[in-house]
Amino acid sequence: MVAFRSMSRFATLCYVASIGSLAAHAESPLRTRIVLAHYKEDVSWVSQYTGKENIDVIIYSKAAVMPEVAGALALPLSNFGRESHTYLHHIVHHYESLADWTVFSQATPPSWGYLVGDSTNGHLNDKVSFDDYVRPFPEGRDSFFVMNAASQFPRAVQLNRHGIIAKGLPEEGPEMCPRQGAAGWTDWWF
């Protein structure tokens, strides 16, 4: 998940991210856009964000049947690439009109955890919610990003943050990296 500001013309492409630009809107309400990369997931969960003032939702679908969510714009996209293709497509095609705050996410309902091979994984770290990504400029920051995994290529190994595989750890929080540094990650595995 990634959230980012519009002045940044790049994104770390991952599950959910938020980025934005506060400078241009000191006196007007901020506009937030949720961008979902959809294939066959149930997207009904996003209806809790449609119809809210200053939030719009775009669902880019690579499925044969377009999803329908009242108040959301569903657009077809060729079925190649993964979610990063969808996010880059949105950035390239909306480069001059990016929202003040944009949330990029897979269309799976956001929830805690990650299990290999389970397509219902919500990819959220413990003590982090999807609303944390939707809220623009947390503590004045121009992005909200919680790292949950790292991969090493060509060895094809990865490590995970403890908070995405175990709940209730007292040292976990919504920071980009674990509070306990390297001790907050698993060993490399494949």
PDB file of C-alpha atoms in Angstrom:
ATOM      1  CA  MET A   1       0.000   0.000   0.000  1.00  0.00           C
ATOM      2  CA  VAL A   2       1.383   3.381  -0.940  1.00  0.00           C
ATOM      3  CA  ALA A   3       0.085   6.906  -0.408  1.00  0.00           C
ATOM      4  CA  PHE A   4       1.835   9.850  -2.053  1.00  0.00           C
ATOM      5  CA  ARG A   5       1.740  13.535  -2.879  1.00  0.00           C
ATOM      6  CA  SER A   6       1.041  14.755  -6.390  1.00  0.00           C
ATOM      7  CA  MET A   7       4.255  16.785  -6.596  1.00  0.00           C
ATOM      8  CA  SER A   8       6.203  13.532  -6.419  1.00  0.00           C
ATOM      9  CA  ARG A   9       6.210  12.099  -9.906  1.00  0.00           C
ATOM     10  CA  PHE A  10       7.260   8.645  -8.769  1.00  0.00           C
ATOM     11  CA  ALA A  11       5.955   5.973  -6.436  1.00  0.00           C
ATOM     12  CA  THR A  12       7.297   2.977  -4.636  1.00  0.00           C
ATOM     13  CA  LEU A  13       4.990   0.444  -6.227  1.00  0.00           C
ATOM     14  CA  CYS A  14       3.765  -2.044  -3.726  1.00  0.00           C
ATOM     15  CA  TYR A  15       0.441  -3.053  -2.203  1.00  0.00           C
ATOM     16  CA  VAL A  16      -0.907   0.181  -0.787  1.00  0.00           C
ATOM     17  CA  ALA A  17       0.710   3.582  -0.819  1.00  0.00           C
ATOM     18  CA  SER A  18      -0.319   7.202  -0.353  1.00  0.00           C
ATOM     19  CA  ILE A  19       1.455  10.297  -1.670  1.00  0.00           C
ATOM     20  CA  GLY A  20       0.408  13.921  -2.033  1.00  0.00           C
ATOM     21  CA  SER A  21       1.143  17.633  -2.264  1.00  0.00           C
ATOM     22  CA  LEU A  22      -0.073  20.007   0.425  1.00  0.00           C
ATOM     23  CA  ALA A  23       1.561  23.208  -0.816  1.00  0.00           C
ATOM     24  CA  ALA A  24      -0.926  24.072  -3.559  1.00  0.00           C
ATOM     25  CA  HIS A  25      -4.022  23.768  -1.378  1.00  0.00           C
ATOM     26  CA  ALA A  26      -3.522  25.893   1.703  1.00  0.00           C
ATOM     27  CA  GLU A  27      -7.041  27.337   1.450  1.00  0.00           C
ATOM     28  CA  SER A  28      -9.056  24.763  -0.520  1.00  0.00           C
ATOM     29  CA  PRO A  29     -10.160  21.276   0.576  1.00  0.00           C
ATOM     30  CA  LEU A  30      -7.768  18.482  -0.294  1.00  0.00           C
ATOM     31  CA  ARG A  31      -8.851  15.960  -2.915  1.00  0.00           C
ATOM     32  CA  THR A  32      -8.102  12.288  -2.236  1.00  0.00           C
ATOM     33  CA  ARG A  33      -8.263   9.584  -4.891  1.00  0.00           C
ATOM     34  CA  ILE A  34      -8.280   5.842  -4.211  1.00  0.00           C
ATOM     35  CA  VAL A  35      -6.912   3.828  -7.165  1.00  0.00           C
ATOM     36  CA  LEU A  36      -7.604   0.097  -7.117  1.00  0.00           C
ATOM     37  CA  ALA A  37      -5.928  -2.569  -9.262  1.00  0.00           C
ATOM     38  CA  HIS A  38      -8.728  -5.113  -9.846  1.00  0.00           C
ATOM     39  CA  TYR A  39      -8.928  -8.541 -11.416  1.00  0.00           C
ATOM     40  CA  LYS A  40     -11.565 -10.764  -9.772  1.00  0.00           C
ATOM     41  CA  GLU A  41     -11.683  -9.406  -6.220  1.00  0.00           C
ATOM     42  CA  ASP A  42     -14.840  -8.319  -4.404  1.00  0.00           C
ATOM     43  CA  VAL A  43     -14.598  -4.523  -4.354  1.00  0.00           C
ATOM     44  CA  SER A  44     -17.798  -3.837  -2.407  1.00  0.00           C
ATOM     45  CA  TRP A  45     -15.659  -2.771   0.581  1.00  0.00           C
ATOM     46  CA  VAL A  46     -14.641   0.437  -1.222  1.00  0.00           C
ATOM     47  CA  SER A  47     -18.256   1.708  -1.130  1.00  0.00           C
ATOM     48  CA  GLN A  48     -17.521   3.045   2.372  1.00  0.00           C
ATOM     49  CA  TYR A  49     -15.362   5.700   0.671  1.00  0.00           C
ATOM     50  CA  THR A  50     -17.605   6.584  -2.294  1.00  0.00           C
ATOM     51  CA  GLY A  51     -19.894   9.542  -1.816  1.00  0.00           C
ATOM     52  CA  LYS A  52     -17.588  11.135   0.746  1.00  0.00           C
ATOM     53  CA  GLU A  53     -16.720  14.741   0.123  1.00  0.00           C
ATOM     54  CA  ASN A  54     -13.335  15.177  -1.566  1.00  0.00           C
ATOM     55  CA  ILE A  55     -12.752  11.415  -2.086  1.00  0.00           C
ATOM     56  CA  ASP A  56     -13.114   9.720  -5.436  1.00  0.00           C
ATOM     57  CA  VAL A  57     -12.474   6.108  -6.364  1.00  0.00           C
ATOM     58  CA  ILE A  58     -11.151   4.690  -9.635  1.00  0.00           C
ATOM     59  CA  ILE A  59     -11.140   0.939 -10.168  1.00  0.00           C
ATOM     60  CA  TYR A  60      -8.921  -0.206 -13.037  1.00  0.00           C
ATOM     61  CA  SER A  61     -10.148  -3.684 -13.926  1.00  0.00           C
ATOM     62  CA  LYS A  62      -8.318  -6.349 -15.898  1.00  0.00           C
ATOM     63  CA  ALA A  63     -11.285  -8.734 -15.553  1.00  0.00           C
ATOM     64  CA  ALA A  64     -13.691  -9.791 -18.285  1.00  0.00           C
ATOM     65  CA  VAL A  65     -16.599  -8.505 -16.168  1.00  0.00           C
ATOM     66  CA  MET A  66     -16.325  -4.948 -14.861  1.00  0.00           C
ATOM     67  CA  PRO A  67     -17.015  -4.437 -11.153  1.00  0.00           C
ATOM     68  CA  GLU A  68     -19.896  -2.197 -10.153  1.00  0.00           C
ATOM     69  CA  VAL A  69     -19.666   0.039  -7.104  1.00  0.00           C
ATOM     70  CA  ALA A  70     -22.013   3.011  -6.792  1.00  0.00           C
ATOM     71  CA  GLY A  71     -20.037   6.242  -6.886  1.00  0.00           C
ATOM     72  CA  ALA A  72     -16.835   4.627  -8.187  1.00  0.00           C
ATOM     73  CA  LEU A  73     -15.476   4.918 -11.720  1.00  0.00           C
ATOM     74  CA  ALA A  74     -14.589   1.488 -13.159  1.00  0.00           C
ATOM     75  CA  LEU A  75     -12.291   1.515 -16.182  1.00  0.00           C
ATOM     76  CA  PRO A  76     -11.087  -1.448 -18.261  1.00  0.00           C
ATOM     77  CA  LEU A  77      -7.366  -2.094 -18.539  1.00  0.00           C
ATOM     78  CA  SER A  78      -5.603  -4.750 -20.621  1.00  0.00           C
ATOM     79  CA  ASN A  79      -4.744  -7.835 -18.596  1.00  0.00           C
ATOM     80  CA  PHE A  80      -0.980  -7.743 -18.535  1.00  0.00           C
ATOM     81  CA  GLY A  81       1.425  -6.728 -15.824  1.00  0.00           C
ATOM     82  CA  ARG A  82       0.543  -6.690 -12.166  1.00  0.00           C
ATOM     83  CA  GLU A  83      -0.692  -3.946  -9.869  1.00  0.00           C
ATOM     84  CA  SER A  84       2.406  -1.851 -10.547  1.00  0.00           C
ATOM     85  CA  HIS A  85       1.336  -1.661 -14.203  1.00  0.00           C
ATOM     86  CA  THR A  86      -2.044  -0.311 -13.064  1.00  0.00           C
ATOM     87  CA  TYR A  87      -0.479   2.295 -10.773  1.00  0.00           C
ATOM     88  CA  LEU A  88       1.974   3.454 -13.430  1.00  0.00           C
ATOM     89  CA  HIS A  89      -0.845   3.610 -15.999  1.00  0.00           C
ATOM     90  CA  HIS A  90      -2.783   5.915 -13.667  1.00  0.00           C
ATOM     91  CA  ILE A  91       0.226   8.158 -12.986  1.00  0.00           C
ATOM     92  CA  VAL A  92       1.141   8.450 -16.674  1.00  0.00           C
ATOM     93  CA  HIS A  93      -2.427   9.141 -17.826  1.00  0.00           C
ATOM     94  CA  HIS A  94      -3.195  11.600 -15.002  1.00  0.00           C
ATOM     95  CA  TYR A  95       0.249  13.166 -14.677  1.00  0.00           C
ATOM     96  CA  GLU A  96      -1.052  16.731 -14.988  1.00  0.00           C
ATOM     97  CA  SER A  97      -4.135  16.160 -12.840  1.00  0.00           C
ATOM     98  CA  LEU A  98      -3.090  13.861 -10.001  1.00  0.00           C
ATOM     99  CA  ALA A  99      -5.149  14.250  -6.839  1.00  0.00           C
ATOM    100  CA  ASP A 100      -3.654  16.051  -3.847  1.00  0.00           C
ATOM    101  CA  TRP A 101      -3.427  12.671  -2.107  1.00  0.00           C
ATOM    102  CA  THR A 102      -3.533   9.356  -3.990  1.00  0.00           C
ATOM    103  CA  VAL A 103      -3.879   5.897  -2.458  1.00  0.00           C
ATOM    104  CA  PHE A 104      -2.793   2.959  -4.640  1.00  0.00           C
ATOM    105  CA  SER A 105      -3.992  -0.480  -3.589  1.00  0.00           C
ATOM    106  CA  GLN A 106      -4.764  -3.950  -4.807  1.00  0.00           C
ATOM    107  CA  ALA A 107      -8.529  -4.506  -4.852  1.00  0.00           C
ATOM    108  CA  THR A 108      -8.526  -7.219  -2.192  1.00  0.00           C
ATOM    109  CA  PRO A 109     -10.339  -5.944   0.904  1.00  0.00           C
ATOM    110  CA  PRO A 110      -7.653  -4.478   3.168  1.00  0.00           C
ATOM    111  CA  SER A 111      -7.021  -6.545   6.273  1.00  0.00           C
ATOM    112  CA  TRP A 112      -4.131  -7.647   8.427  1.00  0.00           C
ATOM    113  CA  GLY A 113      -1.593 -10.201   7.353  1.00  0.00           C
ATOM    114  CA  TYR A 114       0.095 -12.042   4.568  1.00  0.00           C
ATOM    115  CA  LEU A 115       0.045 -15.780   3.931  1.00  0.00           C
ATOM    116  CA  VAL A 116       1.845 -17.203   0.903  1.00  0.00           C
ATOM    117  CA  GLY A 117      -0.632 -18.420  -1.710  1.00  0.00           C
ATOM    118  CA  ASP A 118      -3.713 -16.894  -0.030  1.00  0.00           C
ATOM    119  CA  SER A 119      -5.377 -14.433  -2.416  1.00  0.00           C
ATOM    120  CA  THR A 120      -7.493 -12.950   0.405  1.00  0.00           C
ATOM    121  CA  ASN A 121      -4.470 -11.398   2.119  1.00  0.00           C
ATOM    122  CA  GLY A 122      -5.103  -7.755   2.925  1.00  0.00           C
ATOM    123  CA  HIS A 123      -1.386  -6.870   3.154  1.00  0.00           C
ATOM    124  CA  LEU A 124      -1.760  -4.550   6.159  1.00  0.00           C
ATOM    125  CA  ASN A 125       0.748  -4.514   8.964  1.00  0.00           C
ATOM    126  CA  ASP A 126      -0.514  -4.921  12.536  1.00  0.00           C
ATOM    127  CA  LYS A 127      -1.769  -1.625  14.015  1.00  0.00           C
ATOM    128  CA  VAL A 128      -2.233  -0.089  10.544  1.00  0.00           C
ATOM    129  CA  SER A 129      -5.594   0.383   8.807  1.00  0.00           C
ATOM    130  CA  PHE A 130      -6.588   1.392   5.296  1.00  0.00           C
ATOM    131  CA  ASP A 131      -7.871   4.666   6.782  1.00  0.00           C
ATOM    132  CA  ASP A 132      -4.269   5.458   7.792  1.00  0.00           C
ATOM    133  CA  TYR A 133      -3.470   5.558   4.066  1.00  0.00           C
ATOM    134  CA  VAL A 134      -6.584   7.548   3.106  1.00  0.00           C
ATOM    135  CA  ARG A 135      -5.934  10.312   5.674  1.00  0.00           C
ATOM    136  CA  PRO A 136      -3.862  12.969   3.844  1.00  0.00           C
ATOM    137  CA  PHE A 137      -0.560  14.216   5.212  1.00  0.00           C
ATOM    138  CA  PRO A 138      -0.328  12.324   8.517  1.00  0.00           C
ATOM    139  CA  GLU A 139       1.728  14.382  10.974  1.00  0.00           C
ATOM    140  CA  GLY A 140       2.557  16.735   8.078  1.00  0.00           C
ATOM    141  CA  ARG A 141       4.359  14.069   6.043  1.00  0.00           C
ATOM    142  CA  ASP A 142       3.974  14.004   2.251  1.00  0.00           C
ATOM    143  CA  SER A 143       3.605  10.212   2.114  1.00  0.00           C
ATOM    144  CA  PHE A 144       2.466   7.219   4.130  1.00  0.00           C
ATOM    145  CA  PHE A 145       4.206   3.955   3.476  1.00  0.00           C
ATOM    146  CA  VAL A 146       4.699   0.953   5.766  1.00  0.00           C
ATOM    147  CA  MET A 147       7.270  -1.532   4.507  1.00  0.00           C
ATOM    148  CA  ASN A 148       6.132  -5.111   5.019  1.00  0.00           C
ATOM    149  CA  ALA A 149       8.504  -7.147   2.864  1.00  0.00           C
ATOM    150  CA  ALA A 150      11.745  -6.999   0.945  1.00  0.00           C
ATOM    151  CA  SER A 151      12.804  -9.258  -1.907  1.00  0.00           C
ATOM    152  CA  GLN A 152      16.245 -10.047  -3.220  1.00  0.00           C
ATOM    153  CA  PHE A 153      16.767 -10.926  -6.866  1.00  0.00           C
ATOM    154  CA  PRO A 154      18.030 -13.023  -8.600  1.00  0.00           C
ATOM    155  CA  ARG A 155      18.209 -15.200  -5.460  1.00  0.00           C
ATOM    156  CA  ALA A 156      14.380 -15.093  -5.188  1.00  0.00           C
ATOM    157  CA  VAL A 157      14.299 -14.780  -1.409  1.00  0.00           C
ATOM    158  CA  GLN A 158      12.356 -12.386   0.768  1.00  0.00           C
ATOM    159  CA  LEU A 159      11.987 -11.291   4.359  1.00  0.00           C
ATOM    160  CA  ASN A 160       8.901  -9.970   6.132  1.00  0.00           C
ATOM    161  CA  ARG A 161       8.182  -7.477   8.853  1.00  0.00           C
ATOM    162  CA  HIS A 162       7.073  -9.255  12.030  1.00  0.00           C
ATOM    163  CA  GLY A 163       3.855  -7.190  12.210  1.00  0.00           C
ATOM    164  CA  ILE A 164       2.502  -8.651   8.971  1.00  0.00           C
ATOM    165  CA  ILE A 165       2.891 -12.244  10.162  1.00  0.00           C
ATOM    166  CA  ALA A 166       2.119 -11.851  13.902  1.00  0.00           C
ATOM    167  CA  LYS A 167      -0.530  -9.694  15.589  1.00  0.00           C
ATOM    168  CA  GLY A 168      -0.333  -7.766  18.839  1.00  0.00           C
ATOM    169  CA  LEU A 169       3.411  -7.207  19.006  1.00  0.00           C
ATOM    170  CA  PRO A 170       3.944  -4.274  21.402  1.00  0.00           C
ATOM    171  CA  GLU A 171       6.841  -2.842  19.397  1.00  0.00           C
ATOM    172  CA  GLU A 172       4.875  -2.614  16.124  1.00  0.00           C
ATOM    173  CA  GLY A 173       3.408   0.641  14.881  1.00  0.00           C
ATOM    174  CA  PRO A 174       2.544   2.597  11.741  1.00  0.00           C
ATOM    175  CA  GLU A 175       6.114   3.690  11.024  1.00  0.00           C
ATOM    176  CA  MET A 176       7.766   3.035   7.667  1.00  0.00           C
ATOM    177  CA  CYS A 177      10.269   0.615   9.229  1.00  0.00           C
ATOM    178  CA  PRO A 178      10.034  -1.483  12.398  1.00  0.00           C
ATOM    179  CA  ARG A 179      10.826   0.463  15.580  1.00  0.00           C
ATOM    180  CA  GLN A 180      13.354  -2.195  16.609  1.00  0.00           C
ATOM    181  CA  GLY A 181      15.276  -1.943  13.321  1.00  0.00           C
ATOM    182  CA  ALA A 182      16.688  -5.161  11.840  1.00  0.00           C
ATOM    183  CA  ALA A 183      15.263  -7.176  14.746  1.00  0.00           C
ATOM    184  CA  GLY A 184      11.761  -6.358  13.434  1.00  0.00           C
ATOM    185  CA  TRP A 185      12.250  -8.515  10.314  1.00  0.00           C
ATOM    186  CA  THR A 186      12.190 -12.275   9.704  1.00  0.00           C
ATOM    187  CA  ASP A 187      15.193 -14.112   8.331  1.00  0.00           C
ATOM    188  CA  TRP A 188      15.479 -14.425   4.542  1.00  0.00           C
ATOM    189  CA  TRP A 189      13.296 -17.237   3.225  1.00  0.00           C
ATOM    190  CA  PHE A 190      12.149 -18.589  -0.131  1.00  0.00           C
TER     191      PHE A 190
END
